[in-house]
Amino acid sequence: MGSEDVYILGIRMTKFGKHKELDTVDLATEATLAALKDGGVTMKDMNIIAAGNLMGGAMPIAQVIQKACGQTGIPAYNVSNACATGATALRVVCMSIKAGESDFGLAVGVEKLAGAGLLAGGARKKDGKSWERSGRYGAVASVDGRIGTDIMPGVFAQIGMEYGHKYGGANFELFAEISRKNHSHSTLNPLAAYTKEMTLEEIMGDIMIAYPNTRPMCSANCDGAAAAVLVSGTKLKTLSLEQQRRAVKVSASILTSDPYEEACQVLPNVNTLTRAAAKQAYEAAGVGPKDLDLVELHDCFATAELVHYDNLMLCEEGNAVDFFKSGATWRTGTTPVNVSGGLQSKGHPIAATGIANVWEVCHHLRGEAGPRQIEGAKVGLAHVIGLASACGVHILESNSA
Amino acid sequence: MSDQIPFVNYLALGDKPHLVANECTSCGARFFDRRNACASCSGTEFKDAAISTQGEVRTFTIVAFAAPGVDVPYISAIVDCDGTSVRANLVNVPADPDHVKVGMPVKLTTFPIGKDEEGVEAINFGFEPAA
Ligand SMILES: [Zn+2]
């Protein structure tokens, strides 16, 4: 197996939110140039680029980024892996460095999503003049809403409700309380799309999307980009002491897909692949859940955050409700989760999310997170999951003594 | 009856409407879509398997905000039919969390969703409370 250690040398995210005047290229370039500057390197140093953009604002995105800010002839990988796209780009660069093929590499994710409606389950087409079978189920007309739901808030509502029923204790109010935590955290993050404290009453009383997820309990569609510059351990030793001190070690970079289980093609099973990724990541990094100073996990919906406490083994199996109720996942708790505000308030520009989560963790490990700094943070975990399905888990460790 | 057709290929109409899965002959995994091979064992032989019309709600959501053209609210659920999970709407029950519970017993029912210009009626399925 690969022998090179991998470090994050530079990393940045743009502000998430509505960027009316900036297009996909502007956002990707802003994040890329900022990450290069943060690492004290240039495009000329890069040996590989991997980039993702799901909504097709600029394709092929890796080459578009090169044409915008540095065409050096290096291999360009365009990756697409749903909400795990950014994490996948990062992992591609990690693999190249680990294999000894690259000293430096660049990973970028970018999305223009502000104002987009519900993802998946697009507008229902008018039923045809005569019934005609199409698709793998041979349906004579649109299925969404007629045979269950295709929309993400509904899919993840079902995932959370199932967990709640299996282990007990989860209800509308508990899920809303998880959302209240993340909205509260967001008030300290100037790069979040929404930074407003919300009361439980405001969250529960907002527009219902798919019970029990109201609007503020759903990830916010927004624009944004994030980029990371990675470097091999060998190369890092030749760089300045300041670069070495600020470098963050990638102790584990894991990607999984969902293994077959009964029902997994009826309702996506987000648990099996997340648990598998977490287990592999802890083994690779030689750390356990108790060692984590902070976690950024994929709270695409409040109902999702609860099940991932369990999947990432932050709590005993089946114990996520009590774990949350103990206050453990608030920024003042034993395992702060989503101190960035999470996808519910920071926002979810899909392909950027998997790198932005890593940025948040790095920001704390470097001790540069200002008012929202988790004091003394040394080890963190970043998790994303994209449906149908891909799960990325990165464990990161501070490199300063 | 010839002027009625099932909404999806895996719904069998007639006196006792029921769902029919493609069951892998080597491992028993069941699928409702057209198959090339089995996701569990990669086998390529399938046989028809009639699915129980009785089930239990494994999980649900009440969709209140949907894509244009989709009527709301509706109850989307996963129903455990004797070990085989089925995705469906819950019908003939008020769409509120006081009336829908995980674990409630339900049974398959069918209903027309409309006629096309040639007068052919499409019949869909859902699950309703089993008294
Ligand atoms: Zn099989």
PDB file of N, CA, C and O in Angstrom, chain A residues 118 121-122 124 129-131 133 136-142 145-151 154 157-158 161-162 165 208-211 260 262-263 265-266, chain B residues 5-7 9-10 29 33-36 39-40 58-62 64-65 67-68 74 76 83-85 87 89 97 102 114 116-118 120 122 124:
ATOM      1  N   LEU A 118     -36.608  22.021  -4.937  1.00  0.00           N
ATOM      2  CA  LEU A 118     -36.352  20.725  -4.324  1.00  0.00           C
ATOM      3  C   LEU A 118     -35.464  19.906  -5.240  1.00  0.00           C
ATOM      4  O   LEU A 118     -35.704  19.831  -6.434  1.00  0.00           O
ATOM      5  N   GLY A 121     -36.841  14.566  -7.941  1.00  0.00           N
ATOM      6  CA  GLY A 121     -38.296  14.668  -8.027  1.00  0.00           C
ATOM      7  C   GLY A 121     -38.702  15.969  -8.667  1.00  0.00           C
ATOM      8  O   GLY A 121     -39.415  16.773  -8.082  1.00  0.00           O
ATOM      9  N   GLY A 122     -38.229  16.219  -9.874  1.00  0.00           N
ATOM     10  CA  GLY A 122     -38.533  17.459 -10.583  1.00  0.00           C
ATOM     11  C   GLY A 122     -40.023  17.575 -10.874  1.00  0.00           C
ATOM     12  O   GLY A 122     -40.805  16.695 -10.537  1.00  0.00           O
ATOM     13  N   ARG A 124     -43.679  17.401 -12.039  1.00  0.00           N
ATOM     14  CA  ARG A 124     -44.351  16.248 -12.645  1.00  0.00           C
ATOM     15  C   ARG A 124     -44.809  16.603 -14.056  1.00  0.00           C
ATOM     16  O   ARG A 124     -45.477  17.607 -14.266  1.00  0.00           O
ATOM     17  N   LYS A 129     -51.164  11.460 -23.454  1.00  0.00           N
ATOM     18  CA  LYS A 129     -52.483  11.268 -24.058  1.00  0.00           C
ATOM     19  C   LYS A 129     -52.882   9.802 -24.031  1.00  0.00           C
ATOM     20  O   LYS A 129     -54.053   9.461 -23.988  1.00  0.00           O
ATOM     21  N   SER A 130     -51.885   8.941 -24.125  1.00  0.00           N
ATOM     22  CA  SER A 130     -52.184   7.524 -23.919  1.00  0.00           C
ATOM     23  C   SER A 130     -51.103   6.969 -23.007  1.00  0.00           C
ATOM     24  O   SER A 130     -49.957   7.390 -23.061  1.00  0.00           O
ATOM     25  N   TRP A 131     -51.510   6.037 -22.138  1.00  0.00           N
ATOM     26  CA  TRP A 131     -50.566   5.470 -21.171  1.00  0.00           C
ATOM     27  C   TRP A 131     -49.465   4.731 -21.916  1.00  0.00           C
ATOM     28  O   TRP A 131     -49.732   3.897 -22.772  1.00  0.00           O
ATOM     29  N   ARG A 133     -45.676   2.784 -21.185  1.00  0.00           N
ATOM     30  CA  ARG A 133     -44.743   2.370 -20.140  1.00  0.00           C
ATOM     31  C   ARG A 133     -43.330   2.878 -20.427  1.00  0.00           C
ATOM     32  O   ARG A 133     -42.882   2.854 -21.560  1.00  0.00           O
ATOM     33  N   ARG A 136     -37.464   1.563 -15.725  1.00  0.00           N
ATOM     34  CA  ARG A 136     -37.197   0.201 -15.246  1.00  0.00           C
ATOM     35  C   ARG A 136     -38.366  -0.382 -14.464  1.00  0.00           C
ATOM     36  O   ARG A 136     -38.388  -1.579 -14.181  1.00  0.00           O
ATOM     37  N   TYR A 137     -39.318   0.465 -14.047  1.00  0.00           N
ATOM     38  CA  TYR A 137     -40.486  -0.044 -13.335  1.00  0.00           C
ATOM     39  C   TYR A 137     -41.700  -0.147 -14.261  1.00  0.00           C
ATOM     40  O   TYR A 137     -42.772  -0.550 -13.850  1.00  0.00           O
ATOM     41  N   GLY A 138     -41.515   0.258 -15.497  1.00  0.00           N
ATOM     42  CA  GLY A 138     -42.609   0.215 -16.453  1.00  0.00           C
ATOM     43  C   GLY A 138     -43.791   1.069 -16.039  1.00  0.00           C
ATOM     44  O   GLY A 138     -44.942   0.694 -16.217  1.00  0.00           O
ATOM     45  N   ALA A 139     -43.529   2.232 -15.466  1.00  0.00           N
ATOM     46  CA  ALA A 139     -44.604   3.116 -15.010  1.00  0.00           C
ATOM     47  C   ALA A 139     -45.232   3.828 -16.204  1.00  0.00           C
ATOM     48  O   ALA A 139     -44.535   4.205 -17.143  1.00  0.00           O
ATOM     49  N   VAL A 140     -46.558   4.012 -16.152  1.00  0.00           N
ATOM     50  CA  VAL A 140     -47.242   4.670 -17.271  1.00  0.00           C
ATOM     51  C   VAL A 140     -47.258   6.186 -17.105  1.00  0.00           C
ATOM     52  O   VAL A 140     -47.670   6.903 -18.012  1.00  0.00           O
ATOM     53  N   ALA A 141     -46.827   6.676 -15.945  1.00  0.00           N
ATOM     54  CA  ALA A 141     -46.752   8.127 -15.728  1.00  0.00           C
ATOM     55  C   ALA A 141     -45.797   8.369 -14.564  1.00  0.00           C
ATOM     56  O   ALA A 141     -45.242   7.427 -14.001  1.00  0.00           O
ATOM     57  N   SER A 142     -45.619   9.649 -14.225  1.00  0.00           N
ATOM     58  CA  SER A 142     -44.678  10.022 -13.170  1.00  0.00           C
ATOM     59  C   SER A 142     -45.011   9.342 -11.834  1.00  0.00           C
ATOM     60  O   SER A 142     -46.161   9.293 -11.413  1.00  0.00           O
ATOM     61  N   GLY A 145     -44.580  10.931  -5.677  1.00  0.00           N
ATOM     62  CA  GLY A 145     -45.815  11.389  -5.059  1.00  0.00           C
ATOM     63  C   GLY A 145     -46.973  10.427  -5.264  1.00  0.00           C
ATOM     64  O   GLY A 145     -48.023  10.573  -4.647  1.00  0.00           O
ATOM     65  N   ARG A 146     -46.793   9.451  -6.177  1.00  0.00           N
ATOM     66  CA  ARG A 146     -47.854   8.460  -6.408  1.00  0.00           C
ATOM     67  C   ARG A 146     -47.474   7.101  -5.827  1.00  0.00           C
ATOM     68  O   ARG A 146     -48.320   6.325  -5.411  1.00  0.00           O
ATOM     69  N   ILE A 147     -46.175   6.817  -5.872  1.00  0.00           N
ATOM     70  CA  ILE A 147     -45.667   5.613  -5.200  1.00  0.00           C
ATOM     71  C   ILE A 147     -44.504   6.086  -4.331  1.00  0.00           C
ATOM     72  O   ILE A 147     -43.340   6.009  -4.716  1.00  0.00           O
ATOM     73  N   GLY A 148     -44.849   6.668  -3.202  1.00  0.00           N
ATOM     74  CA  GLY A 148     -43.810   7.197  -2.319  1.00  0.00           C
ATOM     75  C   GLY A 148     -43.171   8.450  -2.874  1.00  0.00           C
ATOM     76  O   GLY A 148     -43.661   9.040  -3.844  1.00  0.00           O
ATOM     77  N   THR A 149     -42.071   8.867  -2.254  1.00  0.00           N
ATOM     78  CA  THR A 149     -41.481  10.156  -2.606  1.00  0.00           C
ATOM     79  C   THR A 149     -40.064  10.039  -3.141  1.00  0.00           C
ATOM     80  O   THR A 149     -39.311   9.150  -2.744  1.00  0.00           O
ATOM     81  N   ASP A 150     -39.743  10.935  -4.066  1.00  0.00           N
ATOM     82  CA  ASP A 150     -38.381  11.038  -4.590  1.00  0.00           C
ATOM     83  C   ASP A 150     -37.616  12.187  -3.949  1.00  0.00           C
ATOM     84  O   ASP A 150     -36.396  12.265  -4.080  1.00  0.00           O
ATOM     85  N   ILE A 151     -38.320  13.129  -3.302  1.00  0.00           N
ATOM     86  CA  ILE A 151     -37.621  14.342  -2.846  1.00  0.00           C
ATOM     87  C   ILE A 151     -36.749  14.038  -1.621  1.00  0.00           C
ATOM     88  O   ILE A 151     -37.110  13.262  -0.755  1.00  0.00           O
ATOM     89  N   GLY A 154     -37.985  14.240   1.990  1.00  0.00           N
ATOM     90  CA  GLY A 154     -38.849  13.111   2.312  1.00  0.00           C
ATOM     91  C   GLY A 154     -38.058  11.835   2.540  1.00  0.00           C
ATOM     92  O   GLY A 154     -38.323  11.075   3.482  1.00  0.00           O
ATOM     93  N   ALA A 157     -36.351  12.188   5.794  1.00  0.00           N
ATOM     94  CA  ALA A 157     -37.338  12.150   6.872  1.00  0.00           C
ATOM     95  C   ALA A 157     -37.624  10.692   7.222  1.00  0.00           C
ATOM     96  O   ALA A 157     -37.649  10.319   8.402  1.00  0.00           O
ATOM     97  N   GLN A 158     -37.784   9.880   6.205  1.00  0.00           N
ATOM     98  CA  GLN A 158     -38.082   8.456   6.439  1.00  0.00           C
ATOM     99  C   GLN A 158     -36.912   7.760   7.135  1.00  0.00           C
ATOM    100  O   GLN A 158     -37.103   6.909   8.006  1.00  0.00           O
ATOM    101  N   MET A 161     -37.059   8.900  10.798  1.00  0.00           N
ATOM    102  CA  MET A 161     -38.235   8.335  11.479  1.00  0.00           C
ATOM    103  C   MET A 161     -38.024   6.856  11.773  1.00  0.00           C
ATOM    104  O   MET A 161     -38.475   6.348  12.797  1.00  0.00           O
ATOM    105  N   GLU A 162     -37.360   6.173  10.862  1.00  0.00           N
ATOM    106  CA  GLU A 162     -37.111   4.746  11.071  1.00  0.00           C
ATOM    107  C   GLU A 162     -36.190   4.543  12.279  1.00  0.00           C
ATOM    108  O   GLU A 162     -36.433   3.679  13.122  1.00  0.00           O
ATOM    109  N   HIS A 165     -38.036   5.217  15.471  1.00  0.00           N
ATOM    110  CA  HIS A 165     -38.941   4.144  15.878  1.00  0.00           C
ATOM    111  C   HIS A 165     -38.171   2.934  16.403  1.00  0.00           C
ATOM    112  O   HIS A 165     -38.557   2.305  17.378  1.00  0.00           O
ATOM    113  N   MET A 208     -43.686  23.409   6.694  1.00  0.00           N
ATOM    114  CA  MET A 208     -43.396  21.979   6.695  1.00  0.00           C
ATOM    115  C   MET A 208     -43.058  21.550   5.265  1.00  0.00           C
ATOM    116  O   MET A 208     -43.781  21.860   4.323  1.00  0.00           O
ATOM    117  N   ILE A 209     -41.912  20.876   5.134  1.00  0.00           N
ATOM    118  CA  ILE A 209     -41.543  20.352   3.802  1.00  0.00           C
ATOM    119  C   ILE A 209     -41.935  18.880   3.721  1.00  0.00           C
ATOM    120  O   ILE A 209     -42.743  18.492   2.892  1.00  0.00           O
ATOM    121  N   ALA A 210     -41.333  18.072   4.576  1.00  0.00           N
ATOM    122  CA  ALA A 210     -41.692  16.654   4.653  1.00  0.00           C
ATOM    123  C   ALA A 210     -41.545  16.260   6.118  1.00  0.00           C
ATOM    124  O   ALA A 210     -40.425  16.205   6.622  1.00  0.00           O
ATOM    125  N   TYR A 211     -42.674  16.007   6.785  1.00  0.00           N
ATOM    126  CA  TYR A 211     -42.679  15.731   8.222  1.00  0.00           C
ATOM    127  C   TYR A 211     -41.653  14.667   8.573  1.00  0.00           C
ATOM    128  O   TYR A 211     -41.619  13.621   7.949  1.00  0.00           O
ATOM    129  N   TYR A 260     -25.121  -4.273  -0.671  1.00  0.00           N
ATOM    130  CA  TYR A 260     -26.500  -4.729  -0.794  1.00  0.00           C
ATOM    131  C   TYR A 260     -27.062  -5.173   0.556  1.00  0.00           C
ATOM    132  O   TYR A 260     -26.404  -5.882   1.317  1.00  0.00           O
ATOM    133  N   GLU A 262     -31.304  -6.070   2.125  1.00  0.00           N
ATOM    134  CA  GLU A 262     -32.739  -6.054   1.820  1.00  0.00           C
ATOM    135  C   GLU A 262     -33.236  -4.613   1.951  1.00  0.00           C
ATOM    136  O   GLU A 262     -32.856  -3.918   2.880  1.00  0.00           O
ATOM    137  N   ALA A 263     -34.050  -4.154   1.015  1.00  0.00           N
ATOM    138  CA  ALA A 263     -34.693  -2.835   1.074  1.00  0.00           C
ATOM    139  C   ALA A 263     -33.818  -1.669   0.640  1.00  0.00           C
ATOM    140  O   ALA A 263     -34.319  -0.560   0.487  1.00  0.00           O
ATOM    141  N   GLN A 265     -32.681  -0.842  -2.116  1.00  0.00           N
ATOM    142  CA  GLN A 265     -33.068  -0.226  -3.390  1.00  0.00           C
ATOM    143  C   GLN A 265     -34.493   0.329  -3.324  1.00  0.00           C
ATOM    144  O   GLN A 265     -35.016   0.841  -4.310  1.00  0.00           O
ATOM    145  N   VAL A 266     -35.101   0.208  -2.146  1.00  0.00           N
ATOM    146  CA  VAL A 266     -36.447   0.747  -1.938  1.00  0.00           C
ATOM    147  C   VAL A 266     -36.356   2.069  -1.179  1.00  0.00           C
ATOM    148  O   VAL A 266     -36.951   3.072  -1.548  1.00  0.00           O
TER     149      VAL A 266
ATOM    150  N   ILE B   5     -55.305  -0.912 -16.929  1.00  0.00           N
ATOM    151  CA  ILE B   5     -53.919  -1.377 -16.926  1.00  0.00           C
ATOM    152  C   ILE B   5     -53.259  -0.991 -15.601  1.00  0.00           C
ATOM    153  O   ILE B   5     -53.639   0.013 -14.994  1.00  0.00           O
ATOM    154  N   PRO B   6     -52.295  -1.802 -15.134  1.00  0.00           N
ATOM    155  CA  PRO B   6     -51.612  -1.444 -13.890  1.00  0.00           C
ATOM    156  C   PRO B   6     -50.688  -0.250 -14.118  1.00  0.00           C
ATOM    157  O   PRO B   6     -50.093  -0.099 -15.186  1.00  0.00           O
ATOM    158  N   PHE B   7     -50.550   0.594 -13.094  1.00  0.00           N
ATOM    159  CA  PHE B   7     -49.722   1.799 -13.181  1.00  0.00           C
ATOM    160  C   PHE B   7     -48.241   1.449 -13.388  1.00  0.00           C
ATOM    161  O   PHE B   7     -47.522   2.143 -14.087  1.00  0.00           O
ATOM    162  N   ASN B   9     -45.380  -2.067 -13.883  1.00  0.00           N
ATOM    163  CA  ASN B   9     -45.304  -3.465 -14.324  1.00  0.00           C
ATOM    164  C   ASN B   9     -45.412  -4.461 -13.181  1.00  0.00           C
ATOM    165  O   ASN B   9     -45.841  -5.588 -13.384  1.00  0.00           O
ATOM    166  N   TYR B  10     -45.001  -4.044 -11.970  1.00  0.00           N
ATOM    167  CA  TYR B  10     -44.961  -5.026 -10.887  1.00  0.00           C
ATOM    168  C   TYR B  10     -46.252  -5.113 -10.084  1.00  0.00           C
ATOM    169  O   TYR B  10     -46.304  -5.765  -9.050  1.00  0.00           O
ATOM    170  N   ALA B  29     -32.942 -12.614  -3.241  1.00  0.00           N
ATOM    171  CA  ALA B  29     -33.129 -11.156  -3.168  1.00  0.00           C
ATOM    172  C   ALA B  29     -34.259 -10.754  -4.106  1.00  0.00           C
ATOM    173  O   ALA B  29     -34.418 -11.326  -5.182  1.00  0.00           O
ATOM    174  N   ASP B  33     -37.799  -3.660 -10.057  1.00  0.00           N
ATOM    175  CA  ASP B  33     -37.507  -3.112 -11.382  1.00  0.00           C
ATOM    176  C   ASP B  33     -37.067  -4.228 -12.335  1.00  0.00           C
ATOM    177  O   ASP B  33     -36.830  -5.356 -11.927  1.00  0.00           O
ATOM    178  N   ARG B  34     -37.002  -3.884 -13.608  1.00  0.00           N
ATOM    179  CA  ARG B  34     -36.496  -4.812 -14.619  1.00  0.00           C
ATOM    180  C   ARG B  34     -35.039  -5.103 -14.296  1.00  0.00           C
ATOM    181  O   ARG B  34     -34.273  -4.183 -13.994  1.00  0.00           O
ATOM    182  N   ARG B  35     -34.626  -6.361 -14.292  1.00  0.00           N
ATOM    183  CA  ARG B  35     -33.280  -6.706 -13.831  1.00  0.00           C
ATOM    184  C   ARG B  35     -32.406  -7.274 -14.925  1.00  0.00           C
ATOM    185  O   ARG B  35     -32.875  -8.008 -15.801  1.00  0.00           O
ATOM    186  N   ASN B  36     -31.120  -6.959 -14.838  1.00  0.00           N
ATOM    187  CA  ASN B  36     -30.111  -7.626 -15.655  1.00  0.00           C
ATOM    188  C   ASN B  36     -29.413  -8.686 -14.827  1.00  0.00           C
ATOM    189  O   ASN B  36     -29.079  -9.755 -15.313  1.00  0.00           O
ATOM    190  N   ALA B  39     -28.198  -7.638  -7.463  1.00  0.00           N
ATOM    191  CA  ALA B  39     -27.283  -6.730  -6.751  1.00  0.00           C
ATOM    192  C   ALA B  39     -26.664  -7.403  -5.541  1.00  0.00           C
ATOM    193  O   ALA B  39     -25.660  -6.929  -5.007  1.00  0.00           O
ATOM    194  N   SER B  40     -27.246  -8.511  -5.121  1.00  0.00           N
ATOM    195  CA  SER B  40     -26.724  -9.197  -3.944  1.00  0.00           C
ATOM    196  C   SER B  40     -25.685 -10.243  -4.323  1.00  0.00           C
ATOM    197  O   SER B  40     -24.638 -10.333  -3.691  1.00  0.00           O
ATOM    198  N   ARG B  58     -42.917   0.597   8.109  1.00  0.00           N
ATOM    199  CA  ARG B  58     -41.567   0.589   8.671  1.00  0.00           C
ATOM    200  C   ARG B  58     -41.114   2.007   8.949  1.00  0.00           C
ATOM    201  O   ARG B  58     -40.405   2.297   9.904  1.00  0.00           O
ATOM    202  N   THR B  59     -41.493   2.912   8.075  1.00  0.00           N
ATOM    203  CA  THR B  59     -41.224   4.342   8.295  1.00  0.00           C
ATOM    204  C   THR B  59     -42.097   5.127   7.328  1.00  0.00           C
ATOM    205  O   THR B  59     -42.634   4.573   6.359  1.00  0.00           O
ATOM    206  N   PHE B  60     -42.248   6.416   7.600  1.00  0.00           N
ATOM    207  CA  PHE B  60     -43.084   7.232   6.720  1.00  0.00           C
ATOM    208  C   PHE B  60     -42.661   8.685   6.816  1.00  0.00           C
ATOM    209  O   PHE B  60     -41.904   9.078   7.721  1.00  0.00           O
ATOM    210  N   THR B  61     -43.144   9.482   5.880  1.00  0.00           N
ATOM    211  CA  THR B  61     -43.052  10.941   5.981  1.00  0.00           C
ATOM    212  C   THR B  61     -44.316  11.500   5.368  1.00  0.00           C
ATOM    213  O   THR B  61     -44.972  10.830   4.553  1.00  0.00           O
ATOM    214  N   ILE B  62     -44.676  12.692   5.763  1.00  0.00           N
ATOM    215  CA  ILE B  62     -45.824  13.353   5.143  1.00  0.00           C
ATOM    216  C   ILE B  62     -45.268  14.507   4.324  1.00  0.00           C
ATOM    217  O   ILE B  62     -44.752  15.478   4.882  1.00  0.00           O
ATOM    218  N   ALA B  64     -45.377  17.700   2.392  1.00  0.00           N
ATOM    219  CA  ALA B  64     -46.286  18.846   2.378  1.00  0.00           C
ATOM    220  C   ALA B  64     -45.898  19.856   1.305  1.00  0.00           C
ATOM    221  O   ALA B  64     -46.665  20.740   0.962  1.00  0.00           O
ATOM    222  N   PHE B  65     -44.684  19.694   0.788  1.00  0.00           N
ATOM    223  CA  PHE B  65     -44.157  20.658  -0.178  1.00  0.00           C
ATOM    224  C   PHE B  65     -43.468  19.837  -1.264  1.00  0.00           C
ATOM    225  O   PHE B  65     -42.445  19.214  -1.005  1.00  0.00           O
ATOM    226  N   ALA B  67     -42.790  18.951  -5.741  1.00  0.00           N
ATOM    227  CA  ALA B  67     -42.520  19.547  -7.049  1.00  0.00           C
ATOM    228  C   ALA B  67     -43.847  19.962  -7.698  1.00  0.00           C
ATOM    229  O   ALA B  67     -44.897  19.409  -7.379  1.00  0.00           O
ATOM    230  N   PRO B  68     -43.780  20.929  -8.620  1.00  0.00           N
ATOM    231  CA  PRO B  68     -45.002  21.386  -9.287  1.00  0.00           C
ATOM    232  C   PRO B  68     -45.760  20.214  -9.919  1.00  0.00           C
ATOM    233  O   PRO B  68     -45.164  19.321 -10.498  1.00  0.00           O
ATOM    234  N   TYR B  74     -49.190  14.247   0.856  1.00  0.00           N
ATOM    235  CA  TYR B  74     -49.347  12.807   0.676  1.00  0.00           C
ATOM    236  C   TYR B  74     -48.408  12.104   1.650  1.00  0.00           C
ATOM    237  O   TYR B  74     -47.435  12.693   2.125  1.00  0.00           O
ATOM    238  N   SER B  76     -45.795   9.268   2.190  1.00  0.00           N
ATOM    239  CA  SER B  76     -44.888   8.297   1.580  1.00  0.00           C
ATOM    240  C   SER B  76     -44.437   7.353   2.684  1.00  0.00           C
ATOM    241  O   SER B  76     -44.144   7.782   3.791  1.00  0.00           O
ATOM    242  N   GLY B  83     -41.367  -9.320   5.261  1.00  0.00           N
ATOM    243  CA  GLY B  83     -39.937  -9.429   4.985  1.00  0.00           C
ATOM    244  C   GLY B  83     -39.486  -8.766   3.694  1.00  0.00           C
ATOM    245  O   GLY B  83     -38.284  -8.662   3.453  1.00  0.00           O
ATOM    246  N   THR B  84     -40.424  -8.342   2.866  1.00  0.00           N
ATOM    247  CA  THR B  84     -40.048  -7.617   1.654  1.00  0.00           C
ATOM    248  C   THR B  84     -40.501  -6.167   1.790  1.00  0.00           C
ATOM    249  O   THR B  84     -41.678  -5.904   2.047  1.00  0.00           O
ATOM    250  N   SER B  85     -39.571  -5.236   1.640  1.00  0.00           N
ATOM    251  CA  SER B  85     -39.902  -3.823   1.798  1.00  0.00           C
ATOM    252  C   SER B  85     -40.467  -3.256   0.505  1.00  0.00           C
ATOM    253  O   SER B  85     -39.934  -3.509  -0.575  1.00  0.00           O
ATOM    254  N   ARG B  87     -42.105   0.363  -1.354  1.00  0.00           N
ATOM    255  CA  ARG B  87     -42.314   1.801  -1.287  1.00  0.00           C
ATOM    256  C   ARG B  87     -43.709   2.113  -1.829  1.00  0.00           C
ATOM    257  O   ARG B  87     -44.090   1.601  -2.883  1.00  0.00           O
ATOM    258  N   ASN B  89     -47.485   4.951  -1.263  1.00  0.00           N
ATOM    259  CA  ASN B  89     -48.209   5.958  -0.501  1.00  0.00           C
ATOM    260  C   ASN B  89     -49.158   5.242   0.458  1.00  0.00           C
ATOM    261  O   ASN B  89     -49.652   4.156   0.151  1.00  0.00           O
ATOM    262  N   PRO B  97     -49.548  13.341  11.564  1.00  0.00           N
ATOM    263  CA  PRO B  97     -48.800  12.397  12.396  1.00  0.00           C
ATOM    264  C   PRO B  97     -49.616  11.802  13.544  1.00  0.00           C
ATOM    265  O   PRO B  97     -49.165  10.866  14.195  1.00  0.00           O
ATOM    266  N   VAL B 102     -45.498   4.654  12.805  1.00  0.00           N
ATOM    267  CA  VAL B 102     -44.604   3.573  12.419  1.00  0.00           C
ATOM    268  C   VAL B 102     -45.050   2.321  13.178  1.00  0.00           C
ATOM    269  O   VAL B 102     -45.393   2.400  14.355  1.00  0.00           O
ATOM    270  N   GLY B 114     -56.813   7.701 -13.371  1.00  0.00           N
ATOM    271  CA  GLY B 114     -57.300   8.475 -14.505  1.00  0.00           C
ATOM    272  C   GLY B 114     -57.365   7.645 -15.772  1.00  0.00           C
ATOM    273  O   GLY B 114     -56.848   6.527 -15.826  1.00  0.00           O
ATOM    274  N   ASP B 116     -56.841   7.601 -20.080  1.00  0.00           N
ATOM    275  CA  ASP B 116     -56.208   8.324 -21.189  1.00  0.00           C
ATOM    276  C   ASP B 116     -57.255   8.586 -22.270  1.00  0.00           C
ATOM    277  O   ASP B 116     -58.441   8.300 -22.090  1.00  0.00           O
ATOM    278  N   GLU B 117     -56.827   9.140 -23.408  1.00  0.00           N
ATOM    279  CA  GLU B 117     -57.791   9.552 -24.440  1.00  0.00           C
ATOM    280  C   GLU B 117     -58.525   8.380 -25.067  1.00  0.00           C
ATOM    281  O   GLU B 117     -59.579   8.531 -25.676  1.00  0.00           O
ATOM    282  N   GLU B 118     -57.918   7.182 -24.934  1.00  0.00           N
ATOM    283  CA  GLU B 118     -58.591   6.010 -25.497  1.00  0.00           C
ATOM    284  C   GLU B 118     -59.500   5.338 -24.476  1.00  0.00           C
ATOM    285  O   GLU B 118     -60.033   4.258 -24.725  1.00  0.00           O
ATOM    286  N   VAL B 120     -58.623   4.149 -21.561  1.00  0.00           N
ATOM    287  CA  VAL B 120     -57.968   3.139 -20.737  1.00  0.00           C
ATOM    288  C   VAL B 120     -57.670   3.733 -19.354  1.00  0.00           C
ATOM    289  O   VAL B 120     -57.123   4.834 -19.244  1.00  0.00           O
ATOM    290  N   ALA B 122     -55.778   3.735 -15.788  1.00  0.00           N
ATOM    291  CA  ALA B 122     -54.575   3.242 -15.101  1.00  0.00           C
ATOM    292  C   ALA B 122     -54.894   3.045 -13.625  1.00  0.00           C
ATOM    293  O   ALA B 122     -55.486   3.918 -12.983  1.00  0.00           O
ATOM    294  N   ASN B 124     -53.441   2.340  -9.848  1.00  0.00           N
ATOM    295  CA  ASN B 124     -52.258   2.390  -8.987  1.00  0.00           C
ATOM    296  C   ASN B 124     -52.548   1.628  -7.689  1.00  0.00           C
ATOM    297  O   ASN B 124     -53.675   1.222  -7.433  1.00  0.00           O
TER     298      ASN B 124
END
